[in-house]
PDB file of C-alpha atoms and ligand atoms in Angstrom:
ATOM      1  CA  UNK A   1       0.000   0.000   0.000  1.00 90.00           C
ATOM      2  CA  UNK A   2       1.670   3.822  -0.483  1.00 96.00           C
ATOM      3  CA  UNK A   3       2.373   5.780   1.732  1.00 97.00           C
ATOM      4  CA  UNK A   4      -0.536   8.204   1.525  1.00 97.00           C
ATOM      5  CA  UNK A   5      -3.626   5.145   1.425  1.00 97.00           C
ATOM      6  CA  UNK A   6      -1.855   4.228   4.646  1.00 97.00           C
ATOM      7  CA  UNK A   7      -2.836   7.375   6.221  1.00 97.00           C
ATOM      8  CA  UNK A   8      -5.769   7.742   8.732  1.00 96.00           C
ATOM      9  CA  UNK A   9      -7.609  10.678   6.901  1.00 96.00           C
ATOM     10  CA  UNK A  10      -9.640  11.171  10.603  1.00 95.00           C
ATOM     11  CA  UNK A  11      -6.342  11.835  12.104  1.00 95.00           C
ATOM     12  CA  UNK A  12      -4.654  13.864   9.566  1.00 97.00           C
ATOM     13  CA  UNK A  13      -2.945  17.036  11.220  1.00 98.00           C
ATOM     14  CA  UNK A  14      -4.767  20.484  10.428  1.00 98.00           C
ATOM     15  CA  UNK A  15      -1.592  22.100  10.112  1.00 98.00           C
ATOM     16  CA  UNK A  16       1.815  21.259   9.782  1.00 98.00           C
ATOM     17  CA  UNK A  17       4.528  23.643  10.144  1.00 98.00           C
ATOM     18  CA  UNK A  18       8.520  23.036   8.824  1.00 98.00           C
ATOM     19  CA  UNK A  19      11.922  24.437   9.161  1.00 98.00           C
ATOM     20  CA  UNK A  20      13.207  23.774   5.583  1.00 98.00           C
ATOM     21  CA  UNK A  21      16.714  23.513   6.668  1.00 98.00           C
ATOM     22  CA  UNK A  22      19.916  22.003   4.962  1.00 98.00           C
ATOM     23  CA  UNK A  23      20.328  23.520   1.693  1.00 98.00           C
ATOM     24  CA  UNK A  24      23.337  25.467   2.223  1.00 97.00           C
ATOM     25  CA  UNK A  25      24.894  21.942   3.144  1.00 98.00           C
ATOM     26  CA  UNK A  26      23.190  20.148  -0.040  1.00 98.00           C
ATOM     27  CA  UNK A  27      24.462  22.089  -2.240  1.00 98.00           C
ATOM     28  CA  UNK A  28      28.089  22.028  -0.852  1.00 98.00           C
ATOM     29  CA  UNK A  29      27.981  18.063  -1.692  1.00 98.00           C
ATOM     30  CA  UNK A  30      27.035  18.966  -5.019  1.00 97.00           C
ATOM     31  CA  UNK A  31      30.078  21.039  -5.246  1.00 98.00           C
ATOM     32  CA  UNK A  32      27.764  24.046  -5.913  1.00 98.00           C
ATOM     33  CA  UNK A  33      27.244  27.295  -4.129  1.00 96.00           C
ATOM     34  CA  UNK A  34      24.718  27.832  -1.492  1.00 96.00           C
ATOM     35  CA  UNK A  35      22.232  29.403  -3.376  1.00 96.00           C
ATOM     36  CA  UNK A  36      21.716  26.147  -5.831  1.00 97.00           C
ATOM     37  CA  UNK A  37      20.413  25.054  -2.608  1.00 98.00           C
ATOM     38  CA  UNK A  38      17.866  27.543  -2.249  1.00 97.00           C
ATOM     39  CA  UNK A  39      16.685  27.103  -5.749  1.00 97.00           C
ATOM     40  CA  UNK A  40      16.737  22.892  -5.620  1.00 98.00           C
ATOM     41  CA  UNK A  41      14.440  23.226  -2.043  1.00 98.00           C
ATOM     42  CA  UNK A  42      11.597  25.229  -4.309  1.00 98.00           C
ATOM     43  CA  UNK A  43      11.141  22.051  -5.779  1.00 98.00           C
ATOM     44  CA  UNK A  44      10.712  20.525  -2.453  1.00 98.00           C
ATOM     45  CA  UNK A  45       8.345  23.401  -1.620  1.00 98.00           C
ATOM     46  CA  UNK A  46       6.293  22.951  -4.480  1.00 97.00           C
ATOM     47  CA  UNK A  47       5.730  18.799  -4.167  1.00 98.00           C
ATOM     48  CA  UNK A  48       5.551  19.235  -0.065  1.00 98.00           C
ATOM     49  CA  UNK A  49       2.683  21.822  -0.978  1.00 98.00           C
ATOM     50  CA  UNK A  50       1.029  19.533  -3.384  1.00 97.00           C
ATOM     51  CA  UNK A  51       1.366  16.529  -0.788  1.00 98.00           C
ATOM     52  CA  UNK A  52      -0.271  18.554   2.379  1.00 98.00           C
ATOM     53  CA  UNK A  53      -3.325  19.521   0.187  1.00 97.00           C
ATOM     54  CA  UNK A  54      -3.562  15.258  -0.952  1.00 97.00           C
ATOM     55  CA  UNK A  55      -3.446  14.028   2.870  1.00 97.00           C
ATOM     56  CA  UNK A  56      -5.753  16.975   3.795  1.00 97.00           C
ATOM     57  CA  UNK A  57      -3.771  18.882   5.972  1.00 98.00           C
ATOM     58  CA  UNK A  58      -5.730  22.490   6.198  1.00 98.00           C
ATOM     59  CA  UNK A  59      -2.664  24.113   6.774  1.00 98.00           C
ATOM     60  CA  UNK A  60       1.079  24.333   6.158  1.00 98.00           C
ATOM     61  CA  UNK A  61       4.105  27.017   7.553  1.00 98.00           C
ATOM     62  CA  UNK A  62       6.859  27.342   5.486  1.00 98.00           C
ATOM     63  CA  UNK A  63      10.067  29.262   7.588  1.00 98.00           C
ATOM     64  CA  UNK A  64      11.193  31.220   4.455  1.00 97.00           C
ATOM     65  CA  UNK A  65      12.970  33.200   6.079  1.00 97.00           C
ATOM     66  CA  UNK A  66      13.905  34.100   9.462  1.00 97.00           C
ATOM     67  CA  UNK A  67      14.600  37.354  11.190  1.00 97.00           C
ATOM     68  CA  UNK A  68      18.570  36.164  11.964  1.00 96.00           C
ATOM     69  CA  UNK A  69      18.609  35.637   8.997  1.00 97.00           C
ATOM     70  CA  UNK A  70      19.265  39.097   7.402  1.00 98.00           C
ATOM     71  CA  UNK A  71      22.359  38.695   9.280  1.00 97.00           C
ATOM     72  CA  UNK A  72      23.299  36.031   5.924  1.00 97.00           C
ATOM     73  CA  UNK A  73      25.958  37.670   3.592  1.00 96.00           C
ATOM     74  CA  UNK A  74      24.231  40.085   1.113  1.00 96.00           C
ATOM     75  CA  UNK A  75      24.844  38.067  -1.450  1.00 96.00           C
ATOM     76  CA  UNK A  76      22.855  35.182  -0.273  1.00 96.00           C
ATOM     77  CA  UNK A  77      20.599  37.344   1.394  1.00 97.00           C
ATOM     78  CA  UNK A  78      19.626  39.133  -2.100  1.00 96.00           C
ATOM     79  CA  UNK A  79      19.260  36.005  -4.073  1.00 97.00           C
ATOM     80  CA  UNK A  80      16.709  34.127  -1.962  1.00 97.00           C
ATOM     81  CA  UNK A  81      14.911  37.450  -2.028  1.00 96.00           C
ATOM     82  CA  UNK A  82      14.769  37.175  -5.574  1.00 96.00           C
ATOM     83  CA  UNK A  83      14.024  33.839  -5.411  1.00 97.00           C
ATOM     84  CA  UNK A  84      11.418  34.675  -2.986  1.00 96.00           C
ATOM     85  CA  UNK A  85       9.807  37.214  -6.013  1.00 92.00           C
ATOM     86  CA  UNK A  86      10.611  35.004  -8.608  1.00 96.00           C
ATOM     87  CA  UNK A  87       8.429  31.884  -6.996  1.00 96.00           C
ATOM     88  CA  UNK A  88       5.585  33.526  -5.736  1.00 95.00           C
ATOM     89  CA  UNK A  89       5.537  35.122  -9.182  1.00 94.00           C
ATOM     90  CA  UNK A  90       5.680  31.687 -11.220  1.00 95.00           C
ATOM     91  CA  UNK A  91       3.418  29.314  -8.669  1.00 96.00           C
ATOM     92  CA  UNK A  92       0.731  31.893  -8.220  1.00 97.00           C
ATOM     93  CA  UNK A  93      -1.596  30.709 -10.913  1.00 97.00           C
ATOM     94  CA  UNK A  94      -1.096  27.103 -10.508  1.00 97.00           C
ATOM     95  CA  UNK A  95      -1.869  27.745  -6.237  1.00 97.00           C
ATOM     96  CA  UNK A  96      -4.736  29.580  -7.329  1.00 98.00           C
ATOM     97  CA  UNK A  97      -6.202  27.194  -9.899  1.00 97.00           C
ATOM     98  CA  UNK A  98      -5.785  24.160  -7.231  1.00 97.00           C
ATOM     99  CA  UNK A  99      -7.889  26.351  -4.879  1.00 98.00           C
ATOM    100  CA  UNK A 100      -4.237  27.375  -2.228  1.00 98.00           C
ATOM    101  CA  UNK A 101      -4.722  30.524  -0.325  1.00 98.00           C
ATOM    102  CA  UNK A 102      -1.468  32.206   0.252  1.00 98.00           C
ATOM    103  CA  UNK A 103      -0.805  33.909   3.914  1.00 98.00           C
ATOM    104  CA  UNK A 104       2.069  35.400   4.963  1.00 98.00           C
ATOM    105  CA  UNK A 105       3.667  35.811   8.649  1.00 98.00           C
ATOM    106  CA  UNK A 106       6.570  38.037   9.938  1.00 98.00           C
ATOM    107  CA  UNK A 107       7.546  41.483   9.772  1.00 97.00           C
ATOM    108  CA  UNK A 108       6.624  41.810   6.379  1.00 97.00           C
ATOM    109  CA  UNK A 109       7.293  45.836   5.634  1.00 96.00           C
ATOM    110  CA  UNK A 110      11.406  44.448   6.078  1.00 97.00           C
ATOM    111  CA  UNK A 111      11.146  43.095   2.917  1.00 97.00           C
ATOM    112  CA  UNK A 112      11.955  44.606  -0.431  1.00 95.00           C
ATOM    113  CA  UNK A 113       9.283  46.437  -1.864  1.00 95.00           C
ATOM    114  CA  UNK A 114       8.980  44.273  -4.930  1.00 92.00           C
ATOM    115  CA  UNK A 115       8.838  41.492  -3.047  1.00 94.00           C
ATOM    116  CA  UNK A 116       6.446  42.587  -0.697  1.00 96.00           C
ATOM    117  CA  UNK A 117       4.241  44.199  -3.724  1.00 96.00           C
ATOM    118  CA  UNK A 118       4.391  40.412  -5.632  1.00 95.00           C
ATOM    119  CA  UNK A 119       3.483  38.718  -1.871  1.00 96.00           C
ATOM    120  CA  UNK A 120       0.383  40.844  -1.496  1.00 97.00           C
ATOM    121  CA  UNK A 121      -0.636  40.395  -5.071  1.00 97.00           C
ATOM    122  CA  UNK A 122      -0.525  36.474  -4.776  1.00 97.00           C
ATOM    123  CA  UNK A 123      -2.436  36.883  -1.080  1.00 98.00           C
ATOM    124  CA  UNK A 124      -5.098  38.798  -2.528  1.00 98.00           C
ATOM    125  CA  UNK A 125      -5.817  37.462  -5.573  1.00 98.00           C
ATOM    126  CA  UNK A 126      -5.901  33.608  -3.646  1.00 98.00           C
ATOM    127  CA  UNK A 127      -7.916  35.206  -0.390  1.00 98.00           C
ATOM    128  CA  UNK A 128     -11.141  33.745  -1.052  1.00 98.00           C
ATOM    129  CA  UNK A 129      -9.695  29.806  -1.187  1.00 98.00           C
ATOM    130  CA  UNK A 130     -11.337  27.104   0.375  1.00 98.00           C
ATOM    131  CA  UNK A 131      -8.498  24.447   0.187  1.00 98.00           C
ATOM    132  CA  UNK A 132      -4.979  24.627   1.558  1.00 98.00           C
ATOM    133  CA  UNK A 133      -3.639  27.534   3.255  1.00 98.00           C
ATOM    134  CA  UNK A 134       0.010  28.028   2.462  1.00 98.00           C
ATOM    135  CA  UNK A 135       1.614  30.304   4.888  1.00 98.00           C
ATOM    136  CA  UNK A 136       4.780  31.722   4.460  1.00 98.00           C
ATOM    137  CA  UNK A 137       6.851  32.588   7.035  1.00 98.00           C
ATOM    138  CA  UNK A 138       8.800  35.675   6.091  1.00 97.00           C
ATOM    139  CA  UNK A 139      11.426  37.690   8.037  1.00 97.00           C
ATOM    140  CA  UNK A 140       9.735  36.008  10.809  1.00 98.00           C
ATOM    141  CA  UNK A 141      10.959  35.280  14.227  1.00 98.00           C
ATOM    142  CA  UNK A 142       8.857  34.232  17.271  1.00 98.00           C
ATOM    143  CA  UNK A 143      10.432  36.622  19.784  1.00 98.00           C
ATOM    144  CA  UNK A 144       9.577  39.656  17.419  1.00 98.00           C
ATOM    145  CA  UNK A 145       5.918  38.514  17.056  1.00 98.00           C
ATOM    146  CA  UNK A 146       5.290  37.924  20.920  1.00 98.00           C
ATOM    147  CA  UNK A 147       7.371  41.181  21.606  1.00 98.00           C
ATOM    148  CA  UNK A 148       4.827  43.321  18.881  1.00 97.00           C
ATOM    149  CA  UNK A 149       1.808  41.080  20.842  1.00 97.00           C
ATOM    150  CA  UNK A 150       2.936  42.362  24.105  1.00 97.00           C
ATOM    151  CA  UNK A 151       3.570  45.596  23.046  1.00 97.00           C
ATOM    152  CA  UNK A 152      -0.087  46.291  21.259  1.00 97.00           C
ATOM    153  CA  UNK A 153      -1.783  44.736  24.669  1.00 97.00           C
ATOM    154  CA  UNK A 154      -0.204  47.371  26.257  1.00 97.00           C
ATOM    155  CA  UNK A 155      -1.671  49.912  24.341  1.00 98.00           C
ATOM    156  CA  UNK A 156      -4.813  48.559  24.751  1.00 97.00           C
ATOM    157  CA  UNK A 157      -4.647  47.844  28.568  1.00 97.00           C
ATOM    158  CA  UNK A 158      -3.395  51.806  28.473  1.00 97.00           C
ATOM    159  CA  UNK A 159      -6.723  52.960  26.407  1.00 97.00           C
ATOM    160  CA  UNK A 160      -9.194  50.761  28.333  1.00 97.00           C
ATOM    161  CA  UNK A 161      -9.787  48.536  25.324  1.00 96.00           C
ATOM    162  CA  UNK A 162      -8.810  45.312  27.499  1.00 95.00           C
ATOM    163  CA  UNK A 163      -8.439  44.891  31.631  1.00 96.00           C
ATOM    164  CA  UNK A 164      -4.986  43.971  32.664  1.00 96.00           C
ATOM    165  CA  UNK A 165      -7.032  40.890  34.592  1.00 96.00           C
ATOM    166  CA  UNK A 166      -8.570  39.675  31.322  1.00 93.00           C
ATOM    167  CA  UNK A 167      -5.337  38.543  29.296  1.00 96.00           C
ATOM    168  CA  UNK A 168      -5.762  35.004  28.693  1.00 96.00           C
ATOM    169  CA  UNK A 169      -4.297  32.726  26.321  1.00 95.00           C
ATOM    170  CA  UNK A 170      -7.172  32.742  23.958  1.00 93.00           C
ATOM    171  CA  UNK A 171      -6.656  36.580  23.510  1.00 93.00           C
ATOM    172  CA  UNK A 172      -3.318  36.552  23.365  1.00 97.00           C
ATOM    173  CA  UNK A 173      -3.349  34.318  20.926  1.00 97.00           C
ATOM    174  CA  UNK A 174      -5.341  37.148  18.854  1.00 97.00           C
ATOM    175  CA  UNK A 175      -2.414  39.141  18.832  1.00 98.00           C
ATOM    176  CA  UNK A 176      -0.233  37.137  17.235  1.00 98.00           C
ATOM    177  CA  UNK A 177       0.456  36.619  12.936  1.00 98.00           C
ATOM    178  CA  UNK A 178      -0.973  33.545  13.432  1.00 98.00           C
ATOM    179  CA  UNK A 179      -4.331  34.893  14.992  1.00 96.00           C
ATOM    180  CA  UNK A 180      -6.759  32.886  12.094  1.00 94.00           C
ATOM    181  CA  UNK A 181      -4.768  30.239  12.296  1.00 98.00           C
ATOM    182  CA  UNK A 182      -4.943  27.157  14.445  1.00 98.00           C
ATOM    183  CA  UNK A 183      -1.894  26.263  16.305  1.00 98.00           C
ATOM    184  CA  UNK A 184       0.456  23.202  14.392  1.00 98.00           C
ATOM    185  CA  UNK A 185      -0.152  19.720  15.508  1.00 98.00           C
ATOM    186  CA  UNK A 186       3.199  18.673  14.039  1.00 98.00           C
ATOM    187  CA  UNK A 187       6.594  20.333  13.086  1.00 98.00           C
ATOM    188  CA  UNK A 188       8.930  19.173  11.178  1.00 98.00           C
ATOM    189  CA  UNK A 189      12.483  20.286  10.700  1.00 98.00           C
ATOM    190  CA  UNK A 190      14.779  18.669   8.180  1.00 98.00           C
ATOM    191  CA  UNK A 191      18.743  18.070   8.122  1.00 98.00           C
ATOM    192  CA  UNK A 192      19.133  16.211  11.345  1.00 98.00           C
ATOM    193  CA  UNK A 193      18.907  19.650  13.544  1.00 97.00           C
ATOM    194  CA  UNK A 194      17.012  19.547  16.645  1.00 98.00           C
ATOM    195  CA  UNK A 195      16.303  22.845  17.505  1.00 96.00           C
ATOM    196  CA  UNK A 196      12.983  25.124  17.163  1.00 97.00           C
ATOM    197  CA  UNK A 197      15.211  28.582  16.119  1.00 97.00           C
ATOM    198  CA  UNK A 198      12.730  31.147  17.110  1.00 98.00           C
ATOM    199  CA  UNK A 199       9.806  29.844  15.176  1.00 98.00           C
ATOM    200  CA  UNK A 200       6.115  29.421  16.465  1.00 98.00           C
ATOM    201  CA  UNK A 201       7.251  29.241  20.404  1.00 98.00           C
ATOM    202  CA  UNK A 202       3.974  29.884  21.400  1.00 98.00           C
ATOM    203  CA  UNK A 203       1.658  28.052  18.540  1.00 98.00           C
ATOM    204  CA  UNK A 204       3.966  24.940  19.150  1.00 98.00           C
ATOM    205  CA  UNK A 205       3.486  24.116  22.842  1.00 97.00           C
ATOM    206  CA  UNK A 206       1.921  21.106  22.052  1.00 95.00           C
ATOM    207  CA  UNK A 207       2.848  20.344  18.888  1.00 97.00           C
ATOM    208  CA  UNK A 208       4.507  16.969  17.739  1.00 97.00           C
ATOM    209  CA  UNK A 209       8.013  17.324  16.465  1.00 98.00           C
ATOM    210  CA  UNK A 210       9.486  15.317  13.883  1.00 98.00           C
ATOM    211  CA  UNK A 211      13.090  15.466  13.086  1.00 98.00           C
ATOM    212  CA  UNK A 212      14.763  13.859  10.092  1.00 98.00           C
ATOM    213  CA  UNK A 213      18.199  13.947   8.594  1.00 98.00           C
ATOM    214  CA  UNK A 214      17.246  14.254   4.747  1.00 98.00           C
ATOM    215  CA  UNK A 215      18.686  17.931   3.780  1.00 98.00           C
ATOM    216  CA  UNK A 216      15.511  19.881   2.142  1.00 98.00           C
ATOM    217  CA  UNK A 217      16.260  19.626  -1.144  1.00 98.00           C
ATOM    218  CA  UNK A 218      16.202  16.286  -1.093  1.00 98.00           C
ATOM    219  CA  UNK A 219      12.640  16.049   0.989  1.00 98.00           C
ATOM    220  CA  UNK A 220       9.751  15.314  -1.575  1.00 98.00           C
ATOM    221  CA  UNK A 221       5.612  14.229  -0.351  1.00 98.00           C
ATOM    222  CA  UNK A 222       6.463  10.871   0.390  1.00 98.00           C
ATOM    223  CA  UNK A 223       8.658  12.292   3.629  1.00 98.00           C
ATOM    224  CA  UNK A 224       6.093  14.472   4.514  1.00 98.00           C
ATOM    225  CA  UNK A 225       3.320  11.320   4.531  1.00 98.00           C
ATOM    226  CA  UNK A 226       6.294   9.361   6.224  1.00 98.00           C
ATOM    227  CA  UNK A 227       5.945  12.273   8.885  1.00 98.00           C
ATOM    228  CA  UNK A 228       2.319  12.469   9.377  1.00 98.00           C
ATOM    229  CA  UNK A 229       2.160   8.251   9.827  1.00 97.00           C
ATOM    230  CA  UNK A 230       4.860   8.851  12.856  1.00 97.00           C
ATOM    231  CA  UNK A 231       2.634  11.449  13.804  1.00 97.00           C
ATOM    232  CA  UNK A 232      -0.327   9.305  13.419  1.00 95.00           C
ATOM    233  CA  UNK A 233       1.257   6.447  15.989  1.00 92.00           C
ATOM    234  CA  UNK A 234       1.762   8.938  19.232  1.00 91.00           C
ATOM    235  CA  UNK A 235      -0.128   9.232  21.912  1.00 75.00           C
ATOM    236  CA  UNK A 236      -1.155  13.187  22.780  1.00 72.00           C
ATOM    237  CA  UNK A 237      -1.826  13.476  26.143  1.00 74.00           C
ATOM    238  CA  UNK A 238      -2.073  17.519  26.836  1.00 76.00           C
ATOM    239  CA  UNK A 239      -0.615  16.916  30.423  1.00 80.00           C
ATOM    240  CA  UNK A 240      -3.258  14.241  30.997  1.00 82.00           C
ATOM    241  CA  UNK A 241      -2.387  10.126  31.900  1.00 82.00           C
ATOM    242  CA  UNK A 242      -2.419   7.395  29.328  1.00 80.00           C
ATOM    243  CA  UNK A 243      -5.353   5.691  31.313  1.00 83.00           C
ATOM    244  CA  UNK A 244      -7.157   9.156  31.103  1.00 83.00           C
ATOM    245  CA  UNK A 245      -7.285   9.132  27.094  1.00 80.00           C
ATOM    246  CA  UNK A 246      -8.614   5.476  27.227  1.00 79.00           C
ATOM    247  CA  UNK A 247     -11.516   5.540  29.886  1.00 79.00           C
ATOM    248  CA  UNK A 248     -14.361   7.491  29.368  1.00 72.00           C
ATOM    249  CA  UNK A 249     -14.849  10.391  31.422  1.00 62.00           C
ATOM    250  CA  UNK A 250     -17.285  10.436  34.694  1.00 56.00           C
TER     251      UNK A 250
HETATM  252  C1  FPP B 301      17.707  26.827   5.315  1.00 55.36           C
HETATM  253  O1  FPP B 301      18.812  26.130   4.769  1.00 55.36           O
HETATM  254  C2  FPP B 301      16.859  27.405   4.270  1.00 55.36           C
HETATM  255  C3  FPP B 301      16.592  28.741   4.126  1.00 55.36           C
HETATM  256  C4  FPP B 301      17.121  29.757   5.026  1.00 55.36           C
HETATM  257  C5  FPP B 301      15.779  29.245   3.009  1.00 55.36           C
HETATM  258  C6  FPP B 301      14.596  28.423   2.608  1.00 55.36           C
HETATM  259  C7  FPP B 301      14.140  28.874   1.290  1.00 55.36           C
HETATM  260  C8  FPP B 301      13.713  28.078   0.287  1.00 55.36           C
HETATM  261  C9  FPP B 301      13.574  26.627   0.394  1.00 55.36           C
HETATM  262  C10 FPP B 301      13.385  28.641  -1.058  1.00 55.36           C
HETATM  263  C11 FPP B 301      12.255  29.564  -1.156  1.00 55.36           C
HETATM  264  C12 FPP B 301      11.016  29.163  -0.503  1.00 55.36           C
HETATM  265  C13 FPP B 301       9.765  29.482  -0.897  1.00 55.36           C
HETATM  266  C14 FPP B 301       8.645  29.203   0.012  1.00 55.36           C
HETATM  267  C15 FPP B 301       9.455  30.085  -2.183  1.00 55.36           C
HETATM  268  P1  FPP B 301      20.271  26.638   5.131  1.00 55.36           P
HETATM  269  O2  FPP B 301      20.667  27.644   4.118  1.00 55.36           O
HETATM  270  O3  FPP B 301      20.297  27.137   6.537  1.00 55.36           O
HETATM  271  O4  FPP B 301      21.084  25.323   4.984  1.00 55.36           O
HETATM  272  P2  FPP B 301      22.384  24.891   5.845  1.00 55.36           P
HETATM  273  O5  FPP B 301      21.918  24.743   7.270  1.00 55.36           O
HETATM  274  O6  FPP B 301      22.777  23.591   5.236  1.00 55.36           O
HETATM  275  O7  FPP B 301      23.400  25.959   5.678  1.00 55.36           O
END
């Protein structure tokens, strides 16, 4: 049987989110530069996409690009910006035509302007999709989202909008880039790192991780439905006991 028919389509994750990471390594054992890394990994972007709408996952995060890193030599930094342009420009059609919605998260007014003007284009012109989301990560980092959160409850507290006493986690969670969007069930990160690196520290508190060593380039749907059946065989317990999840409730 493949490895999609094997999947429990009750138990599917909503949303996934990944850390596409190991292309700067892929490409070095092709003897290329890093940015034939970048380029290779679209590919993986556009059959991962493809795969999450088949196993009907609602949503999927991409981490683009982080806020650290601008800190990449400009070089690099200029090319996957183009890249950035260059792929939202291309894939826009075919995402709209197989019903995608594209969202973006992160401190998007950083970016160029042509790649911010192409962005919004391919957002609004996919807005009123019913299938996938596709959300982009963009000059993202999770500290800088909860710091802007924090900062715009303050206002409010300050103009009487909200009571200091009524912060919760539900509107909190309003705050955030992510505030349509339910919180991941599982991450993935690729290249055999196991670290989160800023991203989604609040969405993913109870998210599943999965960690594999295949660099991103080399990741294709068949590792994503690999990920989803791990996901599939573990036992979420939300700070509750095994026996709780089996009995009935009095
Ligand atoms: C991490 O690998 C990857 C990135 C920082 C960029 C990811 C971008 C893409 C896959 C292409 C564009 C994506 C879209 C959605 C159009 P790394 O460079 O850190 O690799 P390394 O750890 O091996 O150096």
């Amino acid at each position: 049987m493949s490895l999609i028919d094997q999947i429990d389509k009750t138990k599917v994750p909503q949303h996934i989110a990944i850390i596409m990471d190991g292309n700067g390594r892929w490409a070095k054992q092709q003897g290329e530069n890093r940015i034939y890394g970048h380029y290779e990994g679209v590919n993986s972007v556009r059959d991962v996409v493809e795969g999450a709408g088949q196993s009907g996952v609602k949503f999927i995060t991409l981490y683009a690009f982080s806020t650290e890193n601008w800190n990449r030599p400009k070089e690099e930094v200029d090319a996957l910006m183009e890249l950035l342009v260059s792929t939202i420009s291309m894939e826009t059609e075919k995402l709209h035509k197989k019903n995608v919605r594209l969202q973006a998260i992160g401190n998007l007014n950083s970016l160029p302007p042509a790649c911010l003007a192409e962005l919004n284009e391919s957002i609004d012109l996919t807005s009123k999709n019913t299938g996938l989301t596709l959300v982009l990560a963009l000059s993202y980092s999770s500290k800088w989202e909860i710091i802007n959160a924090i900062k715009q409850i303050a206002v409010d507290v300050k103009n009487g909008k909200i009571e200091s006493e009524d912060i919760s986690e539900e509107n909190i969670d309003h705050y955030l880039c992510t505030k349509d969007i339910p919180d991941p069930e599982l991450m993935i990160r690729t290249s055999g790192e196991h670290r989160i690196s800023n991203f989604l520290l609040w969405q993913l508190a109870y998210a599943e991780f999965y960690f594999t060593e295949t660099l991103w380039p080399d990741f294709r749907k068949e590792d994503l439905f690999t990920a989803i059946l791990n996901y599939q065989n573990r036992e979420r317990r939300f700070g509750k006991t095994s026996e709780q999840l089996t009995q009935p409730s009095e």
